[in-house]
Amino acid sequence: MPVKIRLQRHGKKGKPYYWIVAADSRAKRDGKYLEKLGAYNPNTNPATIELDVDGAVQWLQNGAQPTDTAKAILSYKGAMLKNHLAGGVRKGALTEEQAEEKFNAWLEEKLAKVQAKAEGLSKADADAKAKALEAEKAVNEARIAAAAPVVEEETPETPENVDATEEVEALEEAAEEGAAAADSEVAEAKKEEE
């Protein structure tokens, strides 16, 4: 019975969530499995991976073959490295303590990289929100400035301005008198018609 370490799809449409399982290669994709080794959620950034590393190494040592995606996930979490180091211990190239020390050093380095990526993403998100807030403030200030009534400046009265003002007033009075005269002529014409 050939065993595969593969992904089993769960979750709703458009939001996949996978279980990492050891299953008979003849079983359906989402069918019967021998053991659940972990879970993989690609919807988060960085992707969330929970994996029983020792269980995965045990299956690999028993001859289970990972699919391409499962192999990438196992490598990412260090199961493939631990299996490799266990092979070196079996051959006598390393001691158990040396292998464990190398694996823990690799895990710390990997954890630091993942943490740096998460911090970088959160910082970029915060910067984007700050820029959006500044842009929104600028738009609001422009909108408020456009809606405010325009106050005309009063010009100080100089002799030139006084003459211009008197001329404008005289023209307005003449226009009013002309309109009154035209109204009276129209009224007289109506009386004559009657």
PDB file of C-alpha atoms in Angstrom, residues 7-189:
ATOM      1  CA  LEU A   7      -3.280  17.969   1.056  1.00  0.00           C
ATOM      2  CA  GLN A   8      -6.964  17.377   1.712  1.00  0.00           C
ATOM      3  CA  ARG A   9      -9.143  20.362   0.789  1.00  0.00           C
ATOM      4  CA  HIS A  10     -11.640  21.857   3.207  1.00  0.00           C
ATOM      5  CA  GLY A  11     -13.243  25.289   3.539  1.00  0.00           C
ATOM      6  CA  LYS A  12     -15.768  27.093   1.418  1.00  0.00           C
ATOM      7  CA  LYS A  13     -15.620  28.104  -2.219  1.00  0.00           C
ATOM      8  CA  GLY A  14     -12.888  30.684  -2.797  1.00  0.00           C
ATOM      9  CA  LYS A  15     -11.491  30.231   0.742  1.00  0.00           C
ATOM     10  CA  PRO A  16      -9.615  26.925   0.758  1.00  0.00           C
ATOM     11  CA  TYR A  17      -8.247  25.394   3.929  1.00  0.00           C
ATOM     12  CA  TYR A  18      -6.170  22.232   3.753  1.00  0.00           C
ATOM     13  CA  TRP A  19      -5.353  19.371   6.065  1.00  0.00           C
ATOM     14  CA  ILE A  20      -1.951  17.747   5.631  1.00  0.00           C
ATOM     15  CA  VAL A  21      -2.598  14.009   5.779  1.00  0.00           C
ATOM     16  CA  ALA A  22      -0.892  10.685   5.250  1.00  0.00           C
ATOM     17  CA  ALA A  23      -3.235   8.722   2.996  1.00  0.00           C
ATOM     18  CA  ASP A  24      -3.300   5.695   0.732  1.00  0.00           C
ATOM     19  CA  SER A  25      -2.467   6.908  -2.769  1.00  0.00           C
ATOM     20  CA  ARG A  26      -5.539   5.065  -4.107  1.00  0.00           C
ATOM     21  CA  ALA A  27      -7.932   6.978  -1.816  1.00  0.00           C
ATOM     22  CA  LYS A  28      -9.896   9.984  -3.056  1.00  0.00           C
ATOM     23  CA  ARG A  29      -8.432  13.434  -2.522  1.00  0.00           C
ATOM     24  CA  ASP A  30     -10.852  14.340   0.270  1.00  0.00           C
ATOM     25  CA  GLY A  31     -11.529  10.759   1.270  1.00  0.00           C
ATOM     26  CA  LYS A  32     -10.171   8.326   3.826  1.00  0.00           C
ATOM     27  CA  TYR A  33      -6.783   9.062   5.351  1.00  0.00           C
ATOM     28  CA  LEU A  34      -4.451   7.250   7.733  1.00  0.00           C
ATOM     29  CA  GLU A  35      -3.315  10.164   9.910  1.00  0.00           C
ATOM     30  CA  LYS A  36      -3.785  13.916  10.029  1.00  0.00           C
ATOM     31  CA  LEU A  37      -0.385  15.589  10.307  1.00  0.00           C
ATOM     32  CA  GLY A  38      -1.362  19.244  10.294  1.00  0.00           C
ATOM     33  CA  ALA A  39      -3.224  22.088   8.618  1.00  0.00           C
ATOM     34  CA  TYR A  40      -2.393  24.716   5.995  1.00  0.00           C
ATOM     35  CA  ASN A  41      -4.275  27.995   5.514  1.00  0.00           C
ATOM     36  CA  PRO A  42      -3.128  29.933   2.418  1.00  0.00           C
ATOM     37  CA  ASN A  43      -5.705  32.718   3.004  1.00  0.00           C
ATOM     38  CA  THR A  44      -3.495  34.528   5.528  1.00  0.00           C
ATOM     39  CA  ASN A  45      -0.295  36.404   4.792  1.00  0.00           C
ATOM     40  CA  PRO A  46       2.114  34.792   5.627  1.00  0.00           C
ATOM     41  CA  ALA A  47       0.325  31.460   5.253  1.00  0.00           C
ATOM     42  CA  THR A  48      -0.579  29.692   8.490  1.00  0.00           C
ATOM     43  CA  ILE A  49       0.917  26.211   8.760  1.00  0.00           C
ATOM     44  CA  GLU A  50       0.482  23.878  11.707  1.00  0.00           C
ATOM     45  CA  LEU A  51       2.458  20.655  11.371  1.00  0.00           C
ATOM     46  CA  ASP A  52       3.397  17.708  13.573  1.00  0.00           C
ATOM     47  CA  VAL A  53       7.027  17.605  12.452  1.00  0.00           C
ATOM     48  CA  ASP A  54       7.885  14.387  14.321  1.00  0.00           C
ATOM     49  CA  GLY A  55       4.837  12.603  12.877  1.00  0.00           C
ATOM     50  CA  ALA A  56       5.724  13.742   9.359  1.00  0.00           C
ATOM     51  CA  VAL A  57       9.331  12.582   9.802  1.00  0.00           C
ATOM     52  CA  GLN A  58       8.084   9.208  11.028  1.00  0.00           C
ATOM     53  CA  TRP A  59       5.941   8.788   7.892  1.00  0.00           C
ATOM     54  CA  LEU A  60       8.837   9.884   5.659  1.00  0.00           C
ATOM     55  CA  GLN A  61      11.128   7.315   7.295  1.00  0.00           C
ATOM     56  CA  ASN A  62       8.487   4.642   6.732  1.00  0.00           C
ATOM     57  CA  GLY A  63       8.527   5.412   2.988  1.00  0.00           C
ATOM     58  CA  ALA A  64       5.640   7.845   2.501  1.00  0.00           C
ATOM     59  CA  GLN A  65       6.093  10.026  -0.564  1.00  0.00           C
ATOM     60  CA  PRO A  66       5.009  13.693  -0.315  1.00  0.00           C
ATOM     61  CA  THR A  67       3.316  15.422  -3.225  1.00  0.00           C
ATOM     62  CA  ASP A  68       5.048  18.520  -4.613  1.00  0.00           C
ATOM     63  CA  THR A  69       2.998  20.977  -2.570  1.00  0.00           C
ATOM     64  CA  ALA A  70       3.221  18.865   0.571  1.00  0.00           C
ATOM     65  CA  LYS A  71       6.983  18.568   0.089  1.00  0.00           C
ATOM     66  CA  ALA A  72       7.288  22.357  -0.130  1.00  0.00           C
ATOM     67  CA  ILE A  73       5.276  22.727   3.090  1.00  0.00           C
ATOM     68  CA  LEU A  74       7.330  20.045   4.859  1.00  0.00           C
ATOM     69  CA  SER A  75      10.525  21.804   3.766  1.00  0.00           C
ATOM     70  CA  TYR A  76       9.185  25.139   4.977  1.00  0.00           C
ATOM     71  CA  LYS A  77       8.443  23.725   8.432  1.00  0.00           C
ATOM     72  CA  GLY A  78      11.714  21.742   8.626  1.00  0.00           C
ATOM     73  CA  ALA A  79      10.385  18.164   8.455  1.00  0.00           C
ATOM     74  CA  MET A  80      12.517  17.362   5.403  1.00  0.00           C
ATOM     75  CA  LEU A  81      15.629  18.743   7.147  1.00  0.00           C
ATOM     76  CA  LYS A  82      14.894  16.738  10.279  1.00  0.00           C
ATOM     77  CA  ASN A  83      14.462  13.586   8.172  1.00  0.00           C
ATOM     78  CA  HIS A  84      17.786  14.319   6.453  1.00  0.00           C
ATOM     79  CA  LEU A  85      19.528  14.841   9.798  1.00  0.00           C
ATOM     80  CA  ALA A  86      17.988  11.615  11.139  1.00  0.00           C
ATOM     81  CA  GLY A  87      19.485   9.796   8.136  1.00  0.00           C
ATOM     82  CA  GLY A  88      22.878  11.246   9.031  1.00  0.00           C
ATOM     83  CA  VAL A  89      22.476  10.017  12.614  1.00  0.00           C
ATOM     84  CA  ARG A  90      21.611   6.497  11.380  1.00  0.00           C
ATOM     85  CA  LYS A  91      24.733   6.461   9.205  1.00  0.00           C
ATOM     86  CA  GLY A  92      26.908   7.715  12.072  1.00  0.00           C
ATOM     87  CA  ALA A  93      27.895  11.041  10.475  1.00  0.00           C
ATOM     88  CA  LEU A  94      26.283  13.007  13.318  1.00  0.00           C
ATOM     89  CA  THR A  95      25.311  12.444  16.890  1.00  0.00           C
ATOM     90  CA  GLU A  96      21.721  12.917  18.049  1.00  0.00           C
ATOM     91  CA  GLU A  97      22.728  16.094  19.953  1.00  0.00           C
ATOM     92  CA  GLN A  98      24.455  17.625  16.928  1.00  0.00           C
ATOM     93  CA  ALA A  99      21.447  16.922  14.742  1.00  0.00           C
ATOM     94  CA  GLU A 100      19.075  18.450  17.313  1.00  0.00           C
ATOM     95  CA  GLU A 101      21.345  21.506  17.662  1.00  0.00           C
ATOM     96  CA  LYS A 102      21.438  22.054  13.875  1.00  0.00           C
ATOM     97  CA  PHE A 103      17.670  21.652  13.626  1.00  0.00           C
ATOM     98  CA  ASN A 104      17.001  24.134  16.462  1.00  0.00           C
ATOM     99  CA  ALA A 105      19.394  26.687  14.922  1.00  0.00           C
ATOM    100  CA  TRP A 106      17.579  26.363  11.600  1.00  0.00           C
ATOM    101  CA  LEU A 107      14.191  26.733  13.327  1.00  0.00           C
ATOM    102  CA  GLU A 108      15.267  29.954  15.073  1.00  0.00           C
ATOM    103  CA  GLU A 109      16.540  31.417  11.799  1.00  0.00           C
ATOM    104  CA  LYS A 110      13.332  30.469   9.993  1.00  0.00           C
ATOM    105  CA  LEU A 111      11.181  31.907  12.781  1.00  0.00           C
ATOM    106  CA  ALA A 112      13.132  35.191  12.604  1.00  0.00           C
ATOM    107  CA  LYS A 113      12.523  35.414   8.823  1.00  0.00           C
ATOM    108  CA  VAL A 114       8.797  34.764   9.192  1.00  0.00           C
ATOM    109  CA  GLN A 115       8.541  37.299  12.039  1.00  0.00           C
ATOM    110  CA  ALA A 116      10.396  39.916   9.953  1.00  0.00           C
ATOM    111  CA  LYS A 117       8.013  39.364   7.047  1.00  0.00           C
ATOM    112  CA  ALA A 118       4.963  39.704   9.310  1.00  0.00           C
ATOM    113  CA  GLU A 119       6.344  42.920  10.839  1.00  0.00           C
ATOM    114  CA  GLY A 120       7.134  44.302   7.387  1.00  0.00           C
ATOM    115  CA  LEU A 121       3.594  43.597   6.213  1.00  0.00           C
ATOM    116  CA  SER A 122       2.045  45.196   9.302  1.00  0.00           C
ATOM    117  CA  LYS A 123       4.298  48.261   8.917  1.00  0.00           C
ATOM    118  CA  ALA A 124       3.394  48.595   5.232  1.00  0.00           C
ATOM    119  CA  ASP A 125      -0.298  48.317   6.147  1.00  0.00           C
ATOM    120  CA  ALA A 126       0.077  51.012   8.834  1.00  0.00           C
ATOM    121  CA  ASP A 127       1.918  53.300   6.382  1.00  0.00           C
ATOM    122  CA  ALA A 128      -0.795  52.827   3.765  1.00  0.00           C
ATOM    123  CA  LYS A 129      -3.487  53.697   6.328  1.00  0.00           C
ATOM    124  CA  ALA A 130      -1.559  56.805   7.405  1.00  0.00           C
ATOM    125  CA  LYS A 131      -1.195  57.982   3.788  1.00  0.00           C
ATOM    126  CA  ALA A 132      -4.899  57.386   3.156  1.00  0.00           C
ATOM    127  CA  LEU A 133      -5.766  59.399   6.271  1.00  0.00           C
ATOM    128  CA  GLU A 134      -3.553  62.303   5.157  1.00  0.00           C
ATOM    129  CA  ALA A 135      -5.120  62.265   1.693  1.00  0.00           C
ATOM    130  CA  GLU A 136      -8.605  62.220   3.232  1.00  0.00           C
ATOM    131  CA  LYS A 137      -7.730  65.183   5.472  1.00  0.00           C
ATOM    132  CA  ALA A 138      -6.459  67.145   2.460  1.00  0.00           C
ATOM    133  CA  VAL A 139      -9.662  66.406   0.532  1.00  0.00           C
ATOM    134  CA  ASN A 140     -11.828  67.449   3.480  1.00  0.00           C
ATOM    135  CA  GLU A 141      -9.897  70.705   3.945  1.00  0.00           C
ATOM    136  CA  ALA A 142     -10.250  71.514   0.246  1.00  0.00           C
ATOM    137  CA  ARG A 143     -13.985  70.762   0.371  1.00  0.00           C
ATOM    138  CA  ILE A 144     -14.478  72.971   3.433  1.00  0.00           C
ATOM    139  CA  ALA A 145     -12.468  75.793   1.854  1.00  0.00           C
ATOM    140  CA  ALA A 146     -14.571  75.600  -1.316  1.00  0.00           C
ATOM    141  CA  ALA A 147     -17.841  75.663   0.637  1.00  0.00           C
ATOM    142  CA  ALA A 148     -16.887  78.678   2.805  1.00  0.00           C
ATOM    143  CA  PRO A 149     -18.437  82.006   1.681  1.00  0.00           C
ATOM    144  CA  VAL A 150     -16.069  84.330  -0.090  1.00  0.00           C
ATOM    145  CA  VAL A 151     -15.627  87.618   1.823  1.00  0.00           C
ATOM    146  CA  GLU A 152     -14.893  90.586  -0.410  1.00  0.00           C
ATOM    147  CA  GLU A 153     -12.285  92.973   0.807  1.00  0.00           C
ATOM    148  CA  GLU A 154     -13.432  96.530   1.327  1.00  0.00           C
ATOM    149  CA  THR A 155     -11.175  98.918  -0.483  1.00  0.00           C
ATOM    150  CA  PRO A 156     -10.167 102.074   1.322  1.00  0.00           C
ATOM    151  CA  GLU A 157     -11.803 105.147  -0.097  1.00  0.00           C
ATOM    152  CA  THR A 158      -9.365 107.152  -2.101  1.00  0.00           C
ATOM    153  CA  PRO A 159     -10.284 110.099  -4.289  1.00  0.00           C
ATOM    154  CA  GLU A 160     -10.241 107.854  -7.360  1.00  0.00           C
ATOM    155  CA  ASN A 161     -12.508 105.270  -5.687  1.00  0.00           C
ATOM    156  CA  VAL A 162     -14.900 107.981  -4.452  1.00  0.00           C
ATOM    157  CA  ASP A 163     -15.315 109.366  -7.992  1.00  0.00           C
ATOM    158  CA  ALA A 164     -15.961 105.885  -9.355  1.00  0.00           C
ATOM    159  CA  THR A 165     -18.458 105.167  -6.608  1.00  0.00           C
ATOM    160  CA  GLU A 166     -20.335 108.442  -7.265  1.00  0.00           C
ATOM    161  CA  GLU A 167     -20.483 107.669 -10.979  1.00  0.00           C
ATOM    162  CA  VAL A 168     -21.890 104.200 -10.313  1.00  0.00           C
ATOM    163  CA  GLU A 169     -24.525 105.639  -7.946  1.00  0.00           C
ATOM    164  CA  ALA A 170     -25.497 108.311 -10.486  1.00  0.00           C
ATOM    165  CA  LEU A 171     -25.893 105.677 -13.220  1.00  0.00           C
ATOM    166  CA  GLU A 172     -28.031 103.519 -10.928  1.00  0.00           C
ATOM    167  CA  GLU A 173     -30.305 106.499 -10.087  1.00  0.00           C
ATOM    168  CA  ALA A 174     -30.647 107.371 -13.762  1.00  0.00           C
ATOM    169  CA  ALA A 175     -31.558 103.783 -14.559  1.00  0.00           C
ATOM    170  CA  GLU A 176     -34.179 103.796 -11.818  1.00  0.00           C
ATOM    171  CA  GLU A 177     -35.657 107.119 -13.058  1.00  0.00           C
ATOM    172  CA  GLY A 178     -35.709 105.806 -16.622  1.00  0.00           C
ATOM    173  CA  ALA A 179     -37.491 102.637 -15.500  1.00  0.00           C
ATOM    174  CA  ALA A 180     -40.037 104.697 -13.503  1.00  0.00           C
ATOM    175  CA  ALA A 181     -40.659 106.968 -16.498  1.00  0.00           C
ATOM    176  CA  ALA A 182     -41.144 103.976 -18.791  1.00  0.00           C
ATOM    177  CA  ASP A 183     -43.606 102.454 -16.313  1.00  0.00           C
ATOM    178  CA  SER A 184     -45.597 105.681 -16.138  1.00  0.00           C
ATOM    179  CA  GLU A 185     -45.729 105.939 -19.964  1.00  0.00           C
ATOM    180  CA  VAL A 186     -47.005 102.371 -20.185  1.00  0.00           C
ATOM    181  CA  ALA A 187     -49.664 103.120 -17.551  1.00  0.00           C
ATOM    182  CA  GLU A 188     -50.804 106.282 -19.445  1.00  0.00           C
ATOM    183  CA  ALA A 189     -50.994 104.327 -22.723  1.00  0.00           C
TER     184      ALA A 189
END
